[in-house]
PDB file of C-alpha atoms in Angstrom:
ATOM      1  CA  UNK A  17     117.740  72.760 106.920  1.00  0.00           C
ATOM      2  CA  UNK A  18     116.159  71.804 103.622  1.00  0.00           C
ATOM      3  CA  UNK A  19     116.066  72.973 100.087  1.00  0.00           C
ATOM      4  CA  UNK A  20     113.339  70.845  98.477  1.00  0.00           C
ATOM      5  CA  UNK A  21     112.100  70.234  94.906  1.00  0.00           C
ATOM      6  CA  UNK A  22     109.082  68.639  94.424  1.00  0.00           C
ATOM      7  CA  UNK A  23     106.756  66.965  92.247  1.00  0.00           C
ATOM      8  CA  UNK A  24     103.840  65.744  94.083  1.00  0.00           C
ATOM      9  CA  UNK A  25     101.715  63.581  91.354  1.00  0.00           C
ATOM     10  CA  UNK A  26     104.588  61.188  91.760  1.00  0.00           C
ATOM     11  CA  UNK A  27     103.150  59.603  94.623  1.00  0.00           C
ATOM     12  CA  UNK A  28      99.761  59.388  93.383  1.00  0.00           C
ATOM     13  CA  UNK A  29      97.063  60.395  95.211  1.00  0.00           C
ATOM     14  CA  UNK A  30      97.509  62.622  98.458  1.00  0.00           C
ATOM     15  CA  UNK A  31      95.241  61.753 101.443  1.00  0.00           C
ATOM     16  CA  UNK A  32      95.570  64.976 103.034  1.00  0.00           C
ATOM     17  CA  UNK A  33      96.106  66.895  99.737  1.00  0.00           C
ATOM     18  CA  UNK A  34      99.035  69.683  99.372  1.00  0.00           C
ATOM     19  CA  UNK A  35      98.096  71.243 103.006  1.00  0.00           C
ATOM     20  CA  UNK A  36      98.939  68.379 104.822  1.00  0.00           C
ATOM     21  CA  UNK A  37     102.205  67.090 103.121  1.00  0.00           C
ATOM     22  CA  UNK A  38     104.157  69.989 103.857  1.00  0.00           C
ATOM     23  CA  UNK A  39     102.852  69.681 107.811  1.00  0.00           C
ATOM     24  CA  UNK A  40     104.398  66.270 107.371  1.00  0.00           C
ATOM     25  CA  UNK A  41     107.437  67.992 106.217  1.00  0.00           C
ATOM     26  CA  UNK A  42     107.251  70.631 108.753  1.00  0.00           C
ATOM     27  CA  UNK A  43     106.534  67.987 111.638  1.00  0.00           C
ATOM     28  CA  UNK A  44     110.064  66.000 110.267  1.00  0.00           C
ATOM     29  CA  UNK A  45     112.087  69.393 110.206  1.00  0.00           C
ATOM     30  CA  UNK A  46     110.810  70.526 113.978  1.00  0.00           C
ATOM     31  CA  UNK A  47     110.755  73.834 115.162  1.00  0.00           C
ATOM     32  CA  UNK A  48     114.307  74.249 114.712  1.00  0.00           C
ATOM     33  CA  UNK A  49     114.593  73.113 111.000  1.00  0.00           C
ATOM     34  CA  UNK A  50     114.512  75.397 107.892  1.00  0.00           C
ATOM     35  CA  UNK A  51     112.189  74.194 104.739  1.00  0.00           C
ATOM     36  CA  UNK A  52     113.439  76.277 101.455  1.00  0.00           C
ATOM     37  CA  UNK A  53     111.205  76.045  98.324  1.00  0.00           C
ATOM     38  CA  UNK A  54     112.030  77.216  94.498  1.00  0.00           C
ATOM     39  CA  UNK A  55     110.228  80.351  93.828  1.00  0.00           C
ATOM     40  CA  UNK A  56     111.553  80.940  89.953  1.00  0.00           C
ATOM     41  CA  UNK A  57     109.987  83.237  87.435  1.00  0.00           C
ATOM     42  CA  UNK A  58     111.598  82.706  84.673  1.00  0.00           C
ATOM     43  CA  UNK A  59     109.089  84.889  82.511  1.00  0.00           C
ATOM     44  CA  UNK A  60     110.553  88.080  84.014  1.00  0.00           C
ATOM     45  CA  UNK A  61     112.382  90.109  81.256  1.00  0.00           C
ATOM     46  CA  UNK A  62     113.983  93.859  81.160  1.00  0.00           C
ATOM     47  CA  UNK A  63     110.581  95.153  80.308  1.00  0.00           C
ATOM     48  CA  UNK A  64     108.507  93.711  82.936  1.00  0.00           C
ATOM     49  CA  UNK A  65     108.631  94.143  87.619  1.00  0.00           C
ATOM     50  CA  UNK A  66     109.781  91.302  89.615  1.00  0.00           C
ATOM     51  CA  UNK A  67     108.306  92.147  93.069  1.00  0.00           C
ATOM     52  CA  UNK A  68     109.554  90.145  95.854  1.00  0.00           C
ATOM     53  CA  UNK A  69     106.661  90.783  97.449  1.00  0.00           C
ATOM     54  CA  UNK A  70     103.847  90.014  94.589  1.00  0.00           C
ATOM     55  CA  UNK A  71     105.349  88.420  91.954  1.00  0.00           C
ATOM     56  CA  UNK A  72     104.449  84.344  92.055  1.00  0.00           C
ATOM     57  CA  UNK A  73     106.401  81.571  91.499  1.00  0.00           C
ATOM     58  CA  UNK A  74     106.018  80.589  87.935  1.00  0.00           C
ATOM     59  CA  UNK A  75     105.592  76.360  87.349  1.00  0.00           C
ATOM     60  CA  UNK A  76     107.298  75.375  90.521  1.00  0.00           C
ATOM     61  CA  UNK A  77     104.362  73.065  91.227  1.00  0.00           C
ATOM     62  CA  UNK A  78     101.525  72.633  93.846  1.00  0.00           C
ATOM     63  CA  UNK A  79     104.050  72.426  97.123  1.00  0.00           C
ATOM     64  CA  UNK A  80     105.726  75.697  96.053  1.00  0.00           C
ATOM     65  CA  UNK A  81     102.530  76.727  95.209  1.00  0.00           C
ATOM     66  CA  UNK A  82     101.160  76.240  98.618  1.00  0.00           C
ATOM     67  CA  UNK A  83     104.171  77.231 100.535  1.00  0.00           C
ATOM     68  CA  UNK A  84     103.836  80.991  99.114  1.00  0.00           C
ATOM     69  CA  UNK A  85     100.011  80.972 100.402  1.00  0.00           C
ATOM     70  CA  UNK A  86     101.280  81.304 103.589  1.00  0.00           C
ATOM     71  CA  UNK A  87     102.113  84.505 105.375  1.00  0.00           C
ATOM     72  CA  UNK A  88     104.907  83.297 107.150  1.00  0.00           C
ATOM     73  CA  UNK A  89     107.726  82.926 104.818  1.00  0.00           C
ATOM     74  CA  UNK A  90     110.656  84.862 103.603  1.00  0.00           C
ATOM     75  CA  UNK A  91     112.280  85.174 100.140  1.00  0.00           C
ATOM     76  CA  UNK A  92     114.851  85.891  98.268  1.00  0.00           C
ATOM     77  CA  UNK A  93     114.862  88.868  96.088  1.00  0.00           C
ATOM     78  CA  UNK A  94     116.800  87.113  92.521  1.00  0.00           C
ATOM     79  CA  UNK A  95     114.398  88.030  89.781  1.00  0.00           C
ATOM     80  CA  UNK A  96     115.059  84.915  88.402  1.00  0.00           C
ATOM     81  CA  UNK A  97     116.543  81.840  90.719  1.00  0.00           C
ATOM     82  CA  UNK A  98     114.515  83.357  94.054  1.00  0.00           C
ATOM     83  CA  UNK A  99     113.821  81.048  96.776  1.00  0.00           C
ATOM     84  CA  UNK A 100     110.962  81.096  99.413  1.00  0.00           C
ATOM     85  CA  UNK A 101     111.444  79.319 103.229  1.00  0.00           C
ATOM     86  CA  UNK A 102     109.658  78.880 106.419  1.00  0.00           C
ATOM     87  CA  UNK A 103     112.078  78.502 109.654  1.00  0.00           C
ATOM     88  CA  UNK A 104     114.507  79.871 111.835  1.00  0.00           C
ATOM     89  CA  UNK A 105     117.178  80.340 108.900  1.00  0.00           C
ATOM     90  CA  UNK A 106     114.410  81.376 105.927  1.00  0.00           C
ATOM     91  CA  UNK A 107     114.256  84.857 107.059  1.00  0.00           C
ATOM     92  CA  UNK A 108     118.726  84.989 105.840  1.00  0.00           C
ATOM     93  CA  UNK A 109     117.148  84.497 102.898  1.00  0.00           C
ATOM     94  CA  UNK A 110     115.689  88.220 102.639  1.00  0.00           C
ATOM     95  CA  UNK A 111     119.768  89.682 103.456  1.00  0.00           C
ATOM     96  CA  UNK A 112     121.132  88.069  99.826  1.00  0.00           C
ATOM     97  CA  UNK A 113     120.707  90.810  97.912  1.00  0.00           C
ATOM     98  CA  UNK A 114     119.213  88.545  94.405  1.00  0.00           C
ATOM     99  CA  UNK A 115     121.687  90.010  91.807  1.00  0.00           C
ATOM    100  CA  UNK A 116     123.602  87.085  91.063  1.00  0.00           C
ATOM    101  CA  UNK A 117     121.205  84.042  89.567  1.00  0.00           C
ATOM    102  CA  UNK A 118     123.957  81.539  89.505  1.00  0.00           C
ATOM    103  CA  UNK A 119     127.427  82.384  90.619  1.00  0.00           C
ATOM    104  CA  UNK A 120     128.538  84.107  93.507  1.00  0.00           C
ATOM    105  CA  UNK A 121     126.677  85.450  96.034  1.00  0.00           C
ATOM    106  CA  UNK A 122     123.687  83.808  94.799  1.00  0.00           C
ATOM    107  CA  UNK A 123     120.886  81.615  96.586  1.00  0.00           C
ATOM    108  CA  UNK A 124     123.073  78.296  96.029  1.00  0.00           C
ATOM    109  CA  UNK A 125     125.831  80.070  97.481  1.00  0.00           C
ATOM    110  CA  UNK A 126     124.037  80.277 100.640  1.00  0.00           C
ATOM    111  CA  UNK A 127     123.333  76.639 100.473  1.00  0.00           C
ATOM    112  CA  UNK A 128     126.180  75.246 100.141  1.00  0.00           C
ATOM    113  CA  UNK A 129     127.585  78.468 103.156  1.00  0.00           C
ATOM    114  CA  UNK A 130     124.911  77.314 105.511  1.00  0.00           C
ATOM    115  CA  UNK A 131     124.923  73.165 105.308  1.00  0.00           C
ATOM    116  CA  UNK A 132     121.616  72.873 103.725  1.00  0.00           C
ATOM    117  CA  UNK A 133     120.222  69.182 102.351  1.00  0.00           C
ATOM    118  CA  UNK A 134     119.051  68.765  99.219  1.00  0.00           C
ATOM    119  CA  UNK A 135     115.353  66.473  99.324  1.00  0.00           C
ATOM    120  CA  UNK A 136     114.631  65.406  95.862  1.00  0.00           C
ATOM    121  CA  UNK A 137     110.483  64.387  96.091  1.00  0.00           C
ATOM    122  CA  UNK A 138     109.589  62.604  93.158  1.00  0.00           C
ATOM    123  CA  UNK A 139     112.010  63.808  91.053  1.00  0.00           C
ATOM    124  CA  UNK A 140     115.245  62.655  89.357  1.00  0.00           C
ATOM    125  CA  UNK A 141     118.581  65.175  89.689  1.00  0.00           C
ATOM    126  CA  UNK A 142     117.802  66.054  85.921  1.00  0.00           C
ATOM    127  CA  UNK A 143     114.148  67.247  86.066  1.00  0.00           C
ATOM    128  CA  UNK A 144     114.987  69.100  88.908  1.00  0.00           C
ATOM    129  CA  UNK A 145     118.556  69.717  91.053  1.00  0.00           C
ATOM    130  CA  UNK A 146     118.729  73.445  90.049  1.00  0.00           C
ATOM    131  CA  UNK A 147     121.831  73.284  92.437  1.00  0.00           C
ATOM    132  CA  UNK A 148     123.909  71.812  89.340  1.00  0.00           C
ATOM    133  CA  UNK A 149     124.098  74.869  87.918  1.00  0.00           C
ATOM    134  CA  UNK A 150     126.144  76.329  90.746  1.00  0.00           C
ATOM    135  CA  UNK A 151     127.979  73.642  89.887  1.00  0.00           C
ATOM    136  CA  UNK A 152     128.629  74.352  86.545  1.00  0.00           C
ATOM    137  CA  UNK A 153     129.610  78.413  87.415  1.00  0.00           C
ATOM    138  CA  UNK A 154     132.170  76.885  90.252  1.00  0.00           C
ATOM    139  CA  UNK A 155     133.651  74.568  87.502  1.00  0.00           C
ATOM    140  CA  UNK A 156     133.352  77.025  84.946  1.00  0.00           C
ATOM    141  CA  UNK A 157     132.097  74.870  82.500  1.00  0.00           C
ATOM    142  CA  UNK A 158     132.875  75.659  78.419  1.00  0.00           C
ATOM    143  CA  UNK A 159     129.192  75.357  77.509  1.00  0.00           C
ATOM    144  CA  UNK A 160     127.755  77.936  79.671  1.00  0.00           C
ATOM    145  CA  UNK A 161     129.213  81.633  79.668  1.00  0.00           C
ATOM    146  CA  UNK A 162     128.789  85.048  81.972  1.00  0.00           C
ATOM    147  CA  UNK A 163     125.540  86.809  80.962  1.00  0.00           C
ATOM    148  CA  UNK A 164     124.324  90.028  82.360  1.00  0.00           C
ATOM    149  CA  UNK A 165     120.860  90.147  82.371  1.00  0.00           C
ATOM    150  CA  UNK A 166     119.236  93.516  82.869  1.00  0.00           C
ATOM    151  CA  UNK A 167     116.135  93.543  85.061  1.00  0.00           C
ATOM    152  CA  UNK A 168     114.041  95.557  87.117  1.00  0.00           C
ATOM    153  CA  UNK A 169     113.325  94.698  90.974  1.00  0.00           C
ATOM    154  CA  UNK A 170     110.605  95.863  93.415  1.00  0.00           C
ATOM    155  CA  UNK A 171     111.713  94.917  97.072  1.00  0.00           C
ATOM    156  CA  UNK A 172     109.275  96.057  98.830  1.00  0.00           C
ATOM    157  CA  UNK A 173     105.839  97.663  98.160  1.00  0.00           C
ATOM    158  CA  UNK A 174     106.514 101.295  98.088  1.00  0.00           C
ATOM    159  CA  UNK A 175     106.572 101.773  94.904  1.00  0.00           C
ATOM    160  CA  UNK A 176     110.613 102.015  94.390  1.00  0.00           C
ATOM    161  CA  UNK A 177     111.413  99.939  91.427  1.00  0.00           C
ATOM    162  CA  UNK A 178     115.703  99.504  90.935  1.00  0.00           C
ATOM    163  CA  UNK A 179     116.696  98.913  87.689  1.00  0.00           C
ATOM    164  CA  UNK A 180     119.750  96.351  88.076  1.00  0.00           C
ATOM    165  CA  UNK A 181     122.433  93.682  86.285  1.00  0.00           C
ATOM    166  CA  UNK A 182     121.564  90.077  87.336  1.00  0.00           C
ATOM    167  CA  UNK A 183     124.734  88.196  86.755  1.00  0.00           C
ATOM    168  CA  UNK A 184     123.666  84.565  85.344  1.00  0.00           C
ATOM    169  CA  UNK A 185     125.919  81.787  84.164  1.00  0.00           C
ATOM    170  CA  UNK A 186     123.844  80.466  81.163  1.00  0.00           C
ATOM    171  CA  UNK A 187     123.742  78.852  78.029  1.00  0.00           C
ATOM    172  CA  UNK A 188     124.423  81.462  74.969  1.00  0.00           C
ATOM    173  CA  UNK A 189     121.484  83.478  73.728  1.00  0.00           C
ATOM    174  CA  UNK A 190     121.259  81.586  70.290  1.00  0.00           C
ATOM    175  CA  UNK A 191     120.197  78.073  72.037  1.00  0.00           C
ATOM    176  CA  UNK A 192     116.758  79.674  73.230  1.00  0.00           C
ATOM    177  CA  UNK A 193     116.213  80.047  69.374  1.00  0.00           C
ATOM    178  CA  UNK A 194     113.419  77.265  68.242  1.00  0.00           C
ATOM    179  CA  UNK A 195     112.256  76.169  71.271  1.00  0.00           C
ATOM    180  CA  UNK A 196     115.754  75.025  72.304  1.00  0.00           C
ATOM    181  CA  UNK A 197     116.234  72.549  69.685  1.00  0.00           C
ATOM    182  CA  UNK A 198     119.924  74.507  68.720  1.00  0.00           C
ATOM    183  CA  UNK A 199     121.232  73.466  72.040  1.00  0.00           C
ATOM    184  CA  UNK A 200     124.364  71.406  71.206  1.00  0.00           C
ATOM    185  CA  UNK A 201     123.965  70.078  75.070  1.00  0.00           C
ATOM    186  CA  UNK A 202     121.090  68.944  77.054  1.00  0.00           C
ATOM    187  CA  UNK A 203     121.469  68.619  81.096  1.00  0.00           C
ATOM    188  CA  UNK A 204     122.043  65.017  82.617  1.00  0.00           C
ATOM    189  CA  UNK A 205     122.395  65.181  86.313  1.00  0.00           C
ATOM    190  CA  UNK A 206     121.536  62.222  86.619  1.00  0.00           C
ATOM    191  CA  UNK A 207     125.068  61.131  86.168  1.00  0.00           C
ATOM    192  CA  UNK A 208     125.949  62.970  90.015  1.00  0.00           C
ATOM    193  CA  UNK A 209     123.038  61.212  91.251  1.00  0.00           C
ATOM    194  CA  UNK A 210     124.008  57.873  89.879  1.00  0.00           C
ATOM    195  CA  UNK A 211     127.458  58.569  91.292  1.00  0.00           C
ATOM    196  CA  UNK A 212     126.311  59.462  94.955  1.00  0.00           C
ATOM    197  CA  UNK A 213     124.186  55.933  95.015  1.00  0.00           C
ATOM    198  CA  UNK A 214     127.896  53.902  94.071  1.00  0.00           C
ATOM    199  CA  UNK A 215     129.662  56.031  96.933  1.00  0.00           C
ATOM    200  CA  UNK A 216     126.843  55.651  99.201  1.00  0.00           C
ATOM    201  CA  UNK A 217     126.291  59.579  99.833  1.00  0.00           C
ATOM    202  CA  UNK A 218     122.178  59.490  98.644  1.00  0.00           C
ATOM    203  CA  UNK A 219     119.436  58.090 100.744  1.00  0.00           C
ATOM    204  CA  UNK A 220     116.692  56.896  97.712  1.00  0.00           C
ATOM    205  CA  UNK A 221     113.223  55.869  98.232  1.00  0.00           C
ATOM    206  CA  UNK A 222     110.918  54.790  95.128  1.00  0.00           C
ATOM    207  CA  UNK A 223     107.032  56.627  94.968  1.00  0.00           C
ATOM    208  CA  UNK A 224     104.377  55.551  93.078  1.00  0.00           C
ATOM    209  CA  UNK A 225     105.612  57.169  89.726  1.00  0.00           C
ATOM    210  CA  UNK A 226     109.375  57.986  89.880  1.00  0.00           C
ATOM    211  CA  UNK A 227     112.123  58.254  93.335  1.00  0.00           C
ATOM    212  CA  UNK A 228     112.983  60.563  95.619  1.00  0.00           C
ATOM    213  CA  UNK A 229     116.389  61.246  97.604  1.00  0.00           C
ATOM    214  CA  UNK A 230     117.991  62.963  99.939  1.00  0.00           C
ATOM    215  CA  UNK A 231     121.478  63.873 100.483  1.00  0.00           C
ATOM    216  CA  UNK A 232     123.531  66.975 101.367  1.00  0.00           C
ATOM    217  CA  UNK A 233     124.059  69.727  99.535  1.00  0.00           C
ATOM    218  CA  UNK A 234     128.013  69.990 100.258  1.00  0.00           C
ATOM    219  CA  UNK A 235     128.047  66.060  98.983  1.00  0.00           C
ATOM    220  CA  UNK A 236     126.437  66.863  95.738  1.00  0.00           C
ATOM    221  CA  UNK A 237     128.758  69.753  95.118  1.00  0.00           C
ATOM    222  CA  UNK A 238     131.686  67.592  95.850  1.00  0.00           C
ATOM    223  CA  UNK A 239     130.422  64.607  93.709  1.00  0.00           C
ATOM    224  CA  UNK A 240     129.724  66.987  91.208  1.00  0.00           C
ATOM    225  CA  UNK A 241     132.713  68.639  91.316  1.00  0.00           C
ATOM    226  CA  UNK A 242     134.664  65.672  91.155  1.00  0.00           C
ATOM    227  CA  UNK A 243     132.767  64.420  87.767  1.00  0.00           C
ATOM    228  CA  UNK A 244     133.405  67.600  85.975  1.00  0.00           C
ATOM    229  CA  UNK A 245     136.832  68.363  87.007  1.00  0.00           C
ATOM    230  CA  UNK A 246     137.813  65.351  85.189  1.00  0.00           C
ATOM    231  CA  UNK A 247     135.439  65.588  82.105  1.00  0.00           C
ATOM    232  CA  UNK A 248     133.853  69.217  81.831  1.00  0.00           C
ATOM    233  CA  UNK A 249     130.790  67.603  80.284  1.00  0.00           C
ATOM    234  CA  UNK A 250     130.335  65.089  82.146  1.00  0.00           C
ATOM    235  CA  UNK A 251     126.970  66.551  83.389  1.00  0.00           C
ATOM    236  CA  UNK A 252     125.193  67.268  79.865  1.00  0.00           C
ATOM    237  CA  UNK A 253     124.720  64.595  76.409  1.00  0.00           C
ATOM    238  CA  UNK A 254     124.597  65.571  73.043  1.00  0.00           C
ATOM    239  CA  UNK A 255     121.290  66.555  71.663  1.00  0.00           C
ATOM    240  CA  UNK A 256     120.738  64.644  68.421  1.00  0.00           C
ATOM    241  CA  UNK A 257     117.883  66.605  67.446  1.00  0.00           C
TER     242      UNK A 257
END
């Protein structure tokens, strides 16, 4: 069982495009393996309808973007941090009910609950191990905070629209200012993925432009752990801008 972030341009040209690198995938995994995609929309607000349904994953890439062409997946119903999966375990994925982002109860939760793997394709743990932030609720780290983020969900298509609280543990409102450039903090994951290569806990594999890896999901939350337990900013630099 697989979560799997992606960014496909790293290995250059496909030979059998988008379509046939997730039958590759599908053809590793078996019948009895679960393939989980990102399915964020982070452009939903308390003015606007995330459907489960309808609304489309917003710049999750061309794998994502594939995956939710096809009619067999389920997904999640968080109107923020929603996930989309094909296989025996994807259709769990519809029973979490999507109002907590990061934190309890929430789609990294499950994860971690369930013994999923983390496959890293062409990406470092910075650009794109979304997982971290779990991290950083569990750990409870002093540069994020609770938020409650009002929303409105659609869960299915007849028409019933719920407004609800998402709880989300995020960086305070005043950093989103300016494009982001009054962040004290920017992320660097890279440090657990650094860490998990020294303790032998990663399996890496260069591409044409970049790496991938693969490694469990209850080993990065332990590695993780670990790091900011000892230093609680251990996973983020200073931003000099």
């Amino acid at each position: 069982n697989i979560c799997v972030h992606s960014k496909l341009w790293a290995f250059g040209e496909l030979e059998n495009g988008v379509a046939g690198f997730y039958q590759a995938l599908r053809r590793a995994v078996g019948e009895e393996g679960t393939l989980v995609f990102p399915s964020f929309t982070f452009g939903t607000s308390p003015y606007n309808v995330f459907s489960v349904k309808e609304s489309k994953p917003e710049g999750m890439g061309s794998l994502p973007n594939y995956v939710w062409s096809l009619d067999n997946k389920f997904r999640s119903s968080c109107p923020i941090h929603s996930h989309m999966g094909i296989g025996p375990k994807a259709q769990l994925l519809k029973d979490i009910n999507g109002l907590s982002s990061i934190g309890k109860d929430s789609d990294f939760e499950f994860f971690l609950k369930n013994n999923f793997n983390l496959l890293m394709l062409g990406l470092s743990f910075t650009e794109g191990a979304s997982y971290m932030h779990y991290v950083e609720y569990c750990a409870k780290v002093p540069y994020r905070q609770p938020l409650s983020l009002p929303r409105k969900i659609q869960y299915t298509n007849d028409g019933k629209i719920l407004d609800v609280n998402i709880y989300y543990y995020g960086r305070p409102d005043v950093e989103y200012l300016n494009e982001g450039k009054n962040r004290p903090y920017l992320e660097n994951y890279d440090v657990v993925e650094n860490k998990m290569i020294e303790e032998g806990l990663i399996t890496q594999i260069k591409t044409s432009f970049g790496r991938s890896s693969y490694c469990s999901v209850a080993n990065v939350h332990k590695c993780a752990m670990n790091l900011v337990q000892i230093n609680s900013y251990a996973m983020v630099i200073h931003n000099k801008n």
